[in-house]
Amino acid sequence: DQQVKQNSPSLSVQEGRISILNCDYTNSMFDYFLWYKKYPAEGPTFLISISSIKDKNEDGRFTVFLNKSAKHLSLHIVPSQPGDSAVYFCAAIGSGSARQLTFGSGTQLTVLP
Amino acid sequence: EADIYQTPRYLVIGTGKKITLECSQTMGHDKMYWYQQDPGMELHLIHYSYGVNSTEKGDLSSESTVSRIRTEHFPLTLESARPSHTSQYLCASSARQGGGTEAFFGQGTRLTVV
């Protein structure tokens, strides 16, 4: 059973607009969440993370929001640029049954010029 | 920039051959991981290690084996490659036992078994 879920396999956004990528998790032992960006035939690269003690973390154009009660997090990219086109993976890690870094299935973001 | 390296980047090999995918990191990280990913699919954890002489299987069953004799080295071996092993293999490492730090990935090995 998937513990980290990204229900949208793809998303298309116009350049300059906001991209919102969503992620849900089921294991309450997760306490640290990460977003990775991946190009084909490359390894994922770390983008931004958030600890469960926070509800928002911002880094330039990227902001991650965490709603612990809903077990939901989202990545906002503003403004979106064509170079942001990639697969975005949500990941989570914690302790006990959640001690491995667990990934979602990814969302292909396409930013249209 | 992350200091984790995988070799080879690409490998085409015949059925039945034994192969070892190399992964090394120079960051002194305790935790290391191997993930398998097919195009458009999620990353599946196949092996992980918390430190030297510690290895465990991940969520996805795999016929591969791993070893962790040195902190910096986490090779993955397939004793007899099959076409079903064709995939991308990604190695990662992270610094602490729990959360609080990101995992760094290598560039990946694209394996094709013919």
PDB file of C-alpha atoms in Angstrom:
ATOM      1  CA  ASP A   1       0.000   0.000   0.000  1.00  0.00           C
ATOM      2  CA  GLN A   2       1.446   3.354  -1.036  1.00  0.00           C
ATOM      3  CA  GLN A   3       2.273   5.524   1.973  1.00  0.00           C
ATOM      4  CA  VAL A   4       3.053   8.599  -0.131  1.00  0.00           C
ATOM      5  CA  LYS A   5       0.669   9.413  -2.944  1.00  0.00           C
ATOM      6  CA  GLN A   6       0.787  11.877  -5.782  1.00  0.00           C
ATOM      7  CA  ASN A   7      -2.575  11.503  -7.463  1.00  0.00           C
ATOM      8  CA  SER A   8      -1.874  13.729 -10.448  1.00  0.00           C
ATOM      9  CA  PRO A   9       0.511  12.059 -12.894  1.00  0.00           C
ATOM     10  CA  SER A  10       0.790  15.216 -14.974  1.00  0.00           C
ATOM     11  CA  LEU A  11       0.217  18.963 -14.835  1.00  0.00           C
ATOM     12  CA  SER A  12       0.504  21.639 -17.528  1.00  0.00           C
ATOM     13  CA  VAL A  13       0.880  25.299 -16.636  1.00  0.00           C
ATOM     14  CA  GLN A  14       1.474  28.461 -18.637  1.00  0.00           C
ATOM     15  CA  GLU A  15       4.780  30.227 -18.150  1.00  0.00           C
ATOM     16  CA  GLY A  16       4.570  32.884 -15.434  1.00  0.00           C
ATOM     17  CA  ARG A  17       1.625  31.280 -13.696  1.00  0.00           C
ATOM     18  CA  ILE A  18       1.603  29.281 -10.471  1.00  0.00           C
ATOM     19  CA  SER A  19       2.244  25.520 -10.431  1.00  0.00           C
ATOM     20  CA  ILE A  20       0.746  23.592  -7.538  1.00  0.00           C
ATOM     21  CA  LEU A  21       1.812  20.004  -7.006  1.00  0.00           C
ATOM     22  CA  ASN A  22       0.052  17.944  -4.373  1.00  0.00           C
ATOM     23  CA  CYS A  23       1.049  15.036  -2.180  1.00  0.00           C
ATOM     24  CA  ASP A  24      -0.782  12.976   0.442  1.00  0.00           C
ATOM     25  CA  TYR A  25       0.638  10.579   2.999  1.00  0.00           C
ATOM     26  CA  THR A  26      -0.844   7.958   5.268  1.00  0.00           C
ATOM     27  CA  ASN A  27       1.840   7.139   7.834  1.00  0.00           C
ATOM     28  CA  SER A  28       1.607   9.444  10.859  1.00  0.00           C
ATOM     29  CA  MET A  29       5.197   8.540  11.769  1.00  0.00           C
ATOM     30  CA  PHE A  30       6.512  10.675   8.909  1.00  0.00           C
ATOM     31  CA  ASP A  31       7.957  13.884  10.325  1.00  0.00           C
ATOM     32  CA  TYR A  32      10.059  15.278   7.493  1.00  0.00           C
ATOM     33  CA  PHE A  33       8.972  15.887   3.924  1.00  0.00           C
ATOM     34  CA  LEU A  34      10.965  16.633   0.810  1.00  0.00           C
ATOM     35  CA  TRP A  35      10.415  17.544  -2.799  1.00  0.00           C
ATOM     36  CA  TYR A  36      12.734  16.377  -5.556  1.00  0.00           C
ATOM     37  CA  LYS A  37      12.951  17.278  -9.210  1.00  0.00           C
ATOM     38  CA  LYS A  38      13.996  14.707 -11.776  1.00  0.00           C
ATOM     39  CA  TYR A  39      14.971  14.888 -15.425  1.00  0.00           C
ATOM     40  CA  PRO A  40      15.003  11.744 -17.593  1.00  0.00           C
ATOM     41  CA  ALA A  41      18.107   9.579 -17.198  1.00  0.00           C
ATOM     42  CA  GLU A  42      19.270  11.669 -14.210  1.00  0.00           C
ATOM     43  CA  GLY A  43      19.095  11.180 -10.468  1.00  0.00           C
ATOM     44  CA  PRO A  44      16.567  13.251  -8.491  1.00  0.00           C
ATOM     45  CA  THR A  45      17.830  16.564  -7.158  1.00  0.00           C
ATOM     46  CA  PHE A  46      16.669  17.984  -3.867  1.00  0.00           C
ATOM     47  CA  LEU A  47      14.448  21.073  -4.070  1.00  0.00           C
ATOM     48  CA  ILE A  48      12.972  21.949  -0.708  1.00  0.00           C
ATOM     49  CA  SER A  49      11.955  20.294   2.538  1.00  0.00           C
ATOM     50  CA  ILE A  50       9.766  20.897   5.547  1.00  0.00           C
ATOM     51  CA  SER A  51       9.725  19.555   9.070  1.00  0.00           C
ATOM     52  CA  SER A  52       6.460  18.535  10.669  1.00  0.00           C
ATOM     53  CA  ILE A  53       6.854  21.303  13.253  1.00  0.00           C
ATOM     54  CA  LYS A  54       6.310  23.863  10.494  1.00  0.00           C
ATOM     55  CA  ASP A  55       3.449  24.494   8.110  1.00  0.00           C
ATOM     56  CA  LYS A  56       5.327  26.480   5.485  1.00  0.00           C
ATOM     57  CA  ASN A  57       8.827  26.742   4.084  1.00  0.00           C
ATOM     58  CA  GLU A  58       9.886  29.092   1.331  1.00  0.00           C
ATOM     59  CA  ASP A  59      12.971  29.148  -0.880  1.00  0.00           C
ATOM     60  CA  GLY A  60      12.900  31.606  -3.757  1.00  0.00           C
ATOM     61  CA  ARG A  61      10.194  30.619  -6.215  1.00  0.00           C
ATOM     62  CA  PHE A  62       9.440  27.409  -4.303  1.00  0.00           C
ATOM     63  CA  THR A  63       7.143  27.154  -1.283  1.00  0.00           C
ATOM     64  CA  VAL A  64       6.066  23.982   0.448  1.00  0.00           C
ATOM     65  CA  PHE A  65       2.945  23.885   2.605  1.00  0.00           C
ATOM     66  CA  LEU A  66       2.191  21.162   5.124  1.00  0.00           C
ATOM     67  CA  ASN A  67      -1.231  20.373   6.559  1.00  0.00           C
ATOM     68  CA  LYS A  68      -0.584  17.741   9.199  1.00  0.00           C
ATOM     69  CA  SER A  69      -4.208  17.185  10.146  1.00  0.00           C
ATOM     70  CA  ALA A  70      -5.046  16.393   6.517  1.00  0.00           C
ATOM     71  CA  LYS A  71      -1.739  14.568   5.944  1.00  0.00           C
ATOM     72  CA  HIS A  72      -1.266  16.695   2.879  1.00  0.00           C
ATOM     73  CA  LEU A  73       1.520  18.789   1.471  1.00  0.00           C
ATOM     74  CA  SER A  74       1.882  20.877  -1.624  1.00  0.00           C
ATOM     75  CA  LEU A  75       4.641  22.524  -3.612  1.00  0.00           C
ATOM     76  CA  HIS A  76       3.995  25.927  -5.139  1.00  0.00           C
ATOM     77  CA  ILE A  77       6.209  27.293  -7.893  1.00  0.00           C
ATOM     78  CA  VAL A  78       5.743  30.975  -8.678  1.00  0.00           C
ATOM     79  CA  PRO A  79       6.329  32.106 -11.337  1.00  0.00           C
ATOM     80  CA  SER A  80       6.646  28.915 -13.350  1.00  0.00           C
ATOM     81  CA  GLN A  81       9.371  28.796 -15.986  1.00  0.00           C
ATOM     82  CA  PRO A  82       9.883  26.411 -18.932  1.00  0.00           C
ATOM     83  CA  GLY A  83      13.037  25.120 -17.228  1.00  0.00           C
ATOM     84  CA  ASP A  84      10.862  23.862 -14.378  1.00  0.00           C
ATOM     85  CA  SER A  85       9.459  21.181 -16.679  1.00  0.00           C
ATOM     86  CA  ALA A  86      10.420  17.882 -15.033  1.00  0.00           C
ATOM     87  CA  VAL A  87       9.009  15.120 -12.868  1.00  0.00           C
ATOM     88  CA  TYR A  88       8.500  16.197  -9.261  1.00  0.00           C
ATOM     89  CA  PHE A  89       8.605  13.624  -6.497  1.00  0.00           C
ATOM     90  CA  CYS A  90       7.299  14.059  -2.999  1.00  0.00           C
ATOM     91  CA  ALA A  91       9.145  12.073  -0.310  1.00  0.00           C
ATOM     92  CA  ALA A  92       8.751  11.495   3.400  1.00  0.00           C
ATOM     93  CA  ILE A  93      10.790  10.057   6.239  1.00  0.00           C
ATOM     94  CA  GLY A  94      10.362   9.639   9.959  1.00  0.00           C
ATOM     95  CA  SER A  95      10.981   7.071  12.635  1.00  0.00           C
ATOM     96  CA  GLY A  96       9.803   3.588  13.474  1.00  0.00           C
ATOM     97  CA  SER A  97       7.735   2.197  10.608  1.00  0.00           C
ATOM     98  CA  ALA A  98       8.567   5.355   8.601  1.00  0.00           C
ATOM     99  CA  ARG A  99      12.330   5.265   8.892  1.00  0.00           C
ATOM    100  CA  GLN A 100      12.975   4.712   5.178  1.00  0.00           C
ATOM    101  CA  LEU A 101      12.812   7.577   2.715  1.00  0.00           C
ATOM    102  CA  THR A 102       9.582   6.843   0.832  1.00  0.00           C
ATOM    103  CA  PHE A 103       8.669   8.444  -2.502  1.00  0.00           C
ATOM    104  CA  GLY A 104       5.433   9.149  -4.274  1.00  0.00           C
ATOM    105  CA  SER A 105       4.897   8.209  -7.912  1.00  0.00           C
ATOM    106  CA  GLY A 106       5.766  11.648  -9.226  1.00  0.00           C
ATOM    107  CA  THR A 107       4.003  14.376 -11.189  1.00  0.00           C
ATOM    108  CA  GLN A 108       5.201  15.409 -14.651  1.00  0.00           C
ATOM    109  CA  LEU A 109       5.100  19.198 -14.769  1.00  0.00           C
ATOM    110  CA  THR A 110       5.117  20.865 -18.173  1.00  0.00           C
ATOM    111  CA  VAL A 111       5.475  24.628 -18.282  1.00  0.00           C
ATOM    112  CA  LEU A 112       4.309  25.981 -21.611  1.00  0.00           C
ATOM    113  CA  PRO A 113       6.052  29.050 -23.037  1.00  0.00           C
TER     114      PRO A 113
ATOM    115  CA  GLU B   1      26.932  19.815  -4.861  1.00  0.00           C
ATOM    116  CA  ALA B   2      26.354  16.219  -3.799  1.00  0.00           C
ATOM    117  CA  ASP B   3      29.356  13.898  -3.765  1.00  0.00           C
ATOM    118  CA  ILE B   4      27.751  10.604  -4.636  1.00  0.00           C
ATOM    119  CA  TYR B   5      28.768   8.693  -7.704  1.00  0.00           C
ATOM    120  CA  GLN B   6      27.337   5.792  -9.598  1.00  0.00           C
ATOM    121  CA  THR B   7      29.046   3.753 -12.268  1.00  0.00           C
ATOM    122  CA  PRO B   8      28.402   2.846 -14.948  1.00  0.00           C
ATOM    123  CA  ARG B   9      25.861   5.420 -16.181  1.00  0.00           C
ATOM    124  CA  TYR B  10      24.621   3.070 -18.875  1.00  0.00           C
ATOM    125  CA  LEU B  11      25.023  -0.693 -19.191  1.00  0.00           C
ATOM    126  CA  VAL B  12      23.763  -3.110 -21.827  1.00  0.00           C
ATOM    127  CA  ILE B  13      24.428  -6.705 -20.915  1.00  0.00           C
ATOM    128  CA  GLY B  14      23.360 -10.185 -21.958  1.00  0.00           C
ATOM    129  CA  THR B  15      21.030 -12.466 -20.044  1.00  0.00           C
ATOM    130  CA  GLY B  16      22.722 -14.599 -17.420  1.00  0.00           C
ATOM    131  CA  LYS B  17      25.663 -12.289 -16.805  1.00  0.00           C
ATOM    132  CA  LYS B  18      26.693 -11.216 -13.337  1.00  0.00           C
ATOM    133  CA  ILE B  19      26.828  -7.455 -12.836  1.00  0.00           C
ATOM    134  CA  THR B  20      27.724  -5.075 -10.064  1.00  0.00           C
ATOM    135  CA  LEU B  21      26.488  -1.505  -9.967  1.00  0.00           C
ATOM    136  CA  GLU B  22      28.804   0.749  -8.027  1.00  0.00           C
ATOM    137  CA  CYS B  23      27.809   3.550  -5.660  1.00  0.00           C
ATOM    138  CA  SER B  24      30.205   5.652  -3.625  1.00  0.00           C
ATOM    139  CA  GLN B  25      29.767   8.762  -1.511  1.00  0.00           C
ATOM    140  CA  THR B  26      32.384  10.969   0.066  1.00  0.00           C
ATOM    141  CA  MET B  27      30.128  12.735   2.556  1.00  0.00           C
ATOM    142  CA  GLY B  28      30.490  10.226   5.383  1.00  0.00           C
ATOM    143  CA  HIS B  29      26.766   9.530   5.357  1.00  0.00           C
ATOM    144  CA  ASP B  30      25.504   6.620   7.442  1.00  0.00           C
ATOM    145  CA  LYS B  31      22.373   5.825   5.463  1.00  0.00           C
ATOM    146  CA  MET B  32      22.463   4.633   1.894  1.00  0.00           C
ATOM    147  CA  TYR B  33      19.674   3.493  -0.390  1.00  0.00           C
ATOM    148  CA  TRP B  34      19.087   1.760  -3.693  1.00  0.00           C
ATOM    149  CA  TYR B  35      15.943   2.626  -5.652  1.00  0.00           C
ATOM    150  CA  GLN B  36      14.632   1.153  -8.863  1.00  0.00           C
ATOM    151  CA  GLN B  37      12.593   3.236 -11.254  1.00  0.00           C
ATOM    152  CA  ASP B  38      10.897   2.354 -14.524  1.00  0.00           C
ATOM    153  CA  PRO B  39       9.994   5.208 -16.894  1.00  0.00           C
ATOM    154  CA  GLY B  40       7.022   7.198 -15.603  1.00  0.00           C
ATOM    155  CA  MET B  41       6.790   5.128 -12.464  1.00  0.00           C
ATOM    156  CA  GLU B  42       7.556   5.768  -8.819  1.00  0.00           C
ATOM    157  CA  LEU B  43      10.877   5.153  -7.155  1.00  0.00           C
ATOM    158  CA  HIS B  44      10.803   1.785  -5.416  1.00  0.00           C
ATOM    159  CA  LEU B  45      13.138   1.169  -2.493  1.00  0.00           C
ATOM    160  CA  ILE B  46      14.910  -2.157  -3.004  1.00  0.00           C
ATOM    161  CA  HIS B  47      17.739  -2.000  -0.431  1.00  0.00           C
ATOM    162  CA  TYR B  48      18.945   0.266   2.346  1.00  0.00           C
ATOM    163  CA  SER B  49      21.705   0.414   4.885  1.00  0.00           C
ATOM    164  CA  TYR B  50      22.080   2.262   8.180  1.00  0.00           C
ATOM    165  CA  GLY B  51      25.813   1.764   8.384  1.00  0.00           C
ATOM    166  CA  VAL B  52      28.671  -0.666   7.901  1.00  0.00           C
ATOM    167  CA  ASN B  53      27.551  -4.310   7.927  1.00  0.00           C
ATOM    168  CA  SER B  54      23.905  -3.235   8.056  1.00  0.00           C
ATOM    169  CA  THR B  55      21.697  -3.976   5.051  1.00  0.00           C
ATOM    170  CA  GLU B  56      17.972  -4.533   4.720  1.00  0.00           C
ATOM    171  CA  LYS B  57      15.550  -5.182   1.915  1.00  0.00           C
ATOM    172  CA  GLY B  58      13.163  -2.471   0.883  1.00  0.00           C
ATOM    173  CA  ASP B  59       9.519  -2.530  -0.063  1.00  0.00           C
ATOM    174  CA  LEU B  60      10.036  -3.890  -3.559  1.00  0.00           C
ATOM    175  CA  SER B  61      11.245  -7.444  -3.802  1.00  0.00           C
ATOM    176  CA  SER B  62      14.450  -7.645  -5.763  1.00  0.00           C
ATOM    177  CA  GLU B  63      16.752 -10.468  -6.825  1.00  0.00           C
ATOM    178  CA  SER B  64      19.716  -8.196  -6.302  1.00  0.00           C
ATOM    179  CA  THR B  65      21.988  -8.199  -3.267  1.00  0.00           C
ATOM    180  CA  VAL B  66      23.994  -5.440  -1.606  1.00  0.00           C
ATOM    181  CA  SER B  67      26.925  -5.137   0.760  1.00  0.00           C
ATOM    182  CA  ARG B  68      28.210  -2.378   3.049  1.00  0.00           C
ATOM    183  CA  ILE B  69      31.756  -3.173   4.049  1.00  0.00           C
ATOM    184  CA  ARG B  70      32.845   0.467   4.033  1.00  0.00           C
ATOM    185  CA  THR B  71      30.818   3.552   4.903  1.00  0.00           C
ATOM    186  CA  GLU B  72      31.405   5.158   1.539  1.00  0.00           C
ATOM    187  CA  HIS B  73      30.655   2.160  -0.681  1.00  0.00           C
ATOM    188  CA  PHE B  74      27.300   0.410  -1.323  1.00  0.00           C
ATOM    189  CA  PRO B  75      27.472  -1.821  -4.402  1.00  0.00           C
ATOM    190  CA  LEU B  76      24.491  -3.698  -5.814  1.00  0.00           C
ATOM    191  CA  THR B  77      24.958  -7.092  -7.477  1.00  0.00           C
ATOM    192  CA  LEU B  78      22.812  -9.147  -9.794  1.00  0.00           C
ATOM    193  CA  GLU B  79      24.145 -12.712  -9.980  1.00  0.00           C
ATOM    194  CA  SER B  80      22.304 -13.565 -13.193  1.00  0.00           C
ATOM    195  CA  ALA B  81      20.793 -10.680 -15.116  1.00  0.00           C
ATOM    196  CA  ARG B  82      17.436 -11.096 -16.854  1.00  0.00           C
ATOM    197  CA  PRO B  83      15.443  -8.827 -19.187  1.00  0.00           C
ATOM    198  CA  SER B  84      13.030  -8.156 -16.290  1.00  0.00           C
ATOM    199  CA  HIS B  85      15.910  -6.401 -14.512  1.00  0.00           C
ATOM    200  CA  THR B  86      15.970  -3.706 -17.184  1.00  0.00           C
ATOM    201  CA  SER B  87      15.380  -0.449 -15.312  1.00  0.00           C
ATOM    202  CA  GLN B  88      17.029   2.634 -13.897  1.00  0.00           C
ATOM    203  CA  TYR B  89      18.839   2.096 -10.586  1.00  0.00           C
ATOM    204  CA  LEU B  90      19.344   5.080  -8.304  1.00  0.00           C
ATOM    205  CA  CYS B  91      21.635   5.213  -5.286  1.00  0.00           C
ATOM    206  CA  ALA B  92      21.206   7.778  -2.513  1.00  0.00           C
ATOM    207  CA  SER B  93      22.686   8.654   0.855  1.00  0.00           C
ATOM    208  CA  SER B  94      21.660  10.750   3.823  1.00  0.00           C
ATOM    209  CA  ALA B  95      23.340  11.901   6.990  1.00  0.00           C
ATOM    210  CA  ARG B  96      21.180  10.954   9.929  1.00  0.00           C
ATOM    211  CA  GLN B  97      19.133   8.015  11.180  1.00  0.00           C
ATOM    212  CA  GLY B  98      15.907   9.977  11.334  1.00  0.00           C
ATOM    213  CA  GLY B  99      14.597  12.902   9.373  1.00  0.00           C
ATOM    214  CA  GLY B 100      16.029  16.370   9.246  1.00  0.00           C
ATOM    215  CA  THR B 101      18.217  16.164   6.215  1.00  0.00           C
ATOM    216  CA  GLU B 102      17.770  15.487   2.569  1.00  0.00           C
ATOM    217  CA  ALA B 103      19.047  12.478   0.682  1.00  0.00           C
ATOM    218  CA  PHE B 104      21.457  13.043  -2.155  1.00  0.00           C
ATOM    219  CA  PHE B 105      21.185  10.968  -5.296  1.00  0.00           C
ATOM    220  CA  GLY B 106      23.718   9.755  -7.767  1.00  0.00           C
ATOM    221  CA  GLN B 107      23.182  10.149 -11.493  1.00  0.00           C
ATOM    222  CA  GLY B 108      21.722   6.682 -11.789  1.00  0.00           C
ATOM    223  CA  THR B 109      22.568   3.588 -13.828  1.00  0.00           C
ATOM    224  CA  ARG B 110      20.380   2.756 -16.794  1.00  0.00           C
ATOM    225  CA  LEU B 111      20.539  -1.039 -17.106  1.00  0.00           C
ATOM    226  CA  THR B 112      19.344  -2.899 -20.186  1.00  0.00           C
ATOM    227  CA  VAL B 113      19.445  -6.685 -20.212  1.00  0.00           C
ATOM    228  CA  VAL B 114      19.095  -8.217 -23.642  1.00  0.00           C
TER     229      VAL B 114
END
